[in-house]
């Protein structure tokens, strides 16, 4: 921070970097954790972070890895060979795309994969269609790569899913990439097979690249399958112009291990790997070998976590919909709900006016000690994002506090 009164841009810092806002999801999470550390009984629905520990066999693999001196050294920037093979196998299994391990780059979390994917594809002025609500990081990363995010909003009335008609209306001669996220962060919406196929076909017909963030791929409910349909599987013709982003963070409760990846056509992957060789080199070997155990080992812990999220999903949807002025659709994926809270705005709560969801989020944090991320972080005002990847008791207590507060 600068001394008060000193204008940051006047000090000659990068305009590109000064234009970036701090990640809202991480900011709200940090604020909630800081209040908790001060002894305040805050319940945080803020960060998308499973409350479970990483499965024991994964931790054991990491303990073994740390003892091997080979893992104390630099390894290839794009990732360890056995992990790249395991990722290729997973991509074939869950995304229906048979790739060669050379088409994989292992990254420091899915976030770095998103960053590198846009860096690899975009030139100054290229437009990227960003279905909205969007995860808070996407537009910043697109702008950093010289691109122009084009937001298309889909509200609760359409289950937060954009249509081909909306995409077509937003298409211009500068449209280079479509960002496709199913299951979605922040809404939990999942595009069904027909919708996925129609959107993928539209991209193919218009020669538009697709970057598909599949980090929540294995967290789907009520669909009779254990993964969402990948756009690469739905429209195989896309494979020359499609990058998939994924990682172990959400499925295996491994957010802190920072292990993600990107897969795609050889030239785009080579470009991203070159970038990574200058940016960060290899991901920690310990995390890579832990991820290998997660992908190839026993999946029962992952299944149990998924089932726990499913139960919580029902309680949170029911609990939020019981509040007058809240409309919460039932999402089919990820571990977020995205209630429309416009019915609570324009009113006074505990003597404080709430005209925006940003103000509403502040009010509930101060008055109920409940943290949620305001819709402004993901697009228009009028919504709150709740992650239900927190413990059952906390979830029940947090919702009870909100119900009591808004009933008063
Ligand atoms: N993706 C998670 C979220 O949306 C983690 C926080 C972040 O990196 O933004 O909460």
Coordinates of N, CA and C and ligand atoms in Angstrom, one line a residue, residues 23 25-26 46-49 111 135-137 185 216 250 258 336 378 385, ligand 1:
X23 N -8.8 -10.6 -5.9 CA -9.8 -11.7 -6.1 C -10.9 -11.5 -4.9
X25 N -13.3 -13.5 -4.1 CA -13.6 -14.7 -3.4 C -12.5 -14.9 -2.3
X26 N -11.3 -14.7 -2.7 CA -10.2 -14.8 -1.7 C -10.3 -13.7 -0.6
X46 N -17.9 -18.5 2.1 CA -17.3 -17.7 1.1 C -16.5 -18.5 0.0
X47 N -15.4 -19.2 0.5 CA -14.5 -19.8 -0.5 C -15.0 -21.1 -1.0
X48 N -14.7 -21.4 -2.2 CA -15.1 -22.8 -2.7 C -14.0 -23.7 -2.3
X49 N -14.1 -24.2 -1.1 CA -13.0 -25.0 -0.5 C -13.6 -26.1 0.3
X111 N -6.1 -22.3 -11.6 CA -6.0 -20.8 -11.9 C -4.9 -20.5 -12.9
X135 N -16.9 -16.8 -12.8 CA -16.0 -16.8 -11.7 C -15.1 -15.5 -11.8
X136 N -14.9 -14.9 -10.7 CA -14.4 -13.6 -10.6 C -13.0 -13.4 -11.3
X137 N -12.3 -14.5 -11.4 CA -10.9 -14.4 -12.0 C -10.9 -14.2 -13.5
X185 N -19.0 -22.3 -11.7 CA -18.8 -21.4 -10.5 C -19.1 -20.0 -11.0
X216 N -15.0 -28.6 -11.9 CA -16.1 -29.2 -11.1 C -16.7 -30.4 -11.8
X250 N -10.9 -29.6 -6.1 CA -12.3 -29.6 -5.6 C -12.7 -31.1 -5.4
X258 N -2.2 -26.9 -4.7 CA -2.0 -26.2 -6.0 C -1.6 -27.1 -7.1
X336 N -21.8 -24.8 -5.1 CA -22.3 -23.4 -4.8 C -23.8 -23.4 -5.1
X378 N -19.2 -11.4 -9.5 CA -19.4 -12.4 -10.6 C -20.2 -11.9 -11.7
X385 N -23.4 -15.6 -3.5 CA -22.9 -16.9 -3.7 C -22.6 -17.5 -2.4
Ligands
LIG1 N1 -12.3 -21.1 -6.9 C1 -12.6 -20.9 -5.5 C2 -13.7 -19.9 -5.3 O1 -14.3 -19.5 -6.3 C3 -11.4 -20.6 -4.8 C4 -11.1 -19.2 -4.5 C5 -10.5 -18.5 -5.7 O2 -9.4 -18.9 -6.1 O3 -11.2 -17.6 -6.3 O4 -14.0 -19.7 -4.2

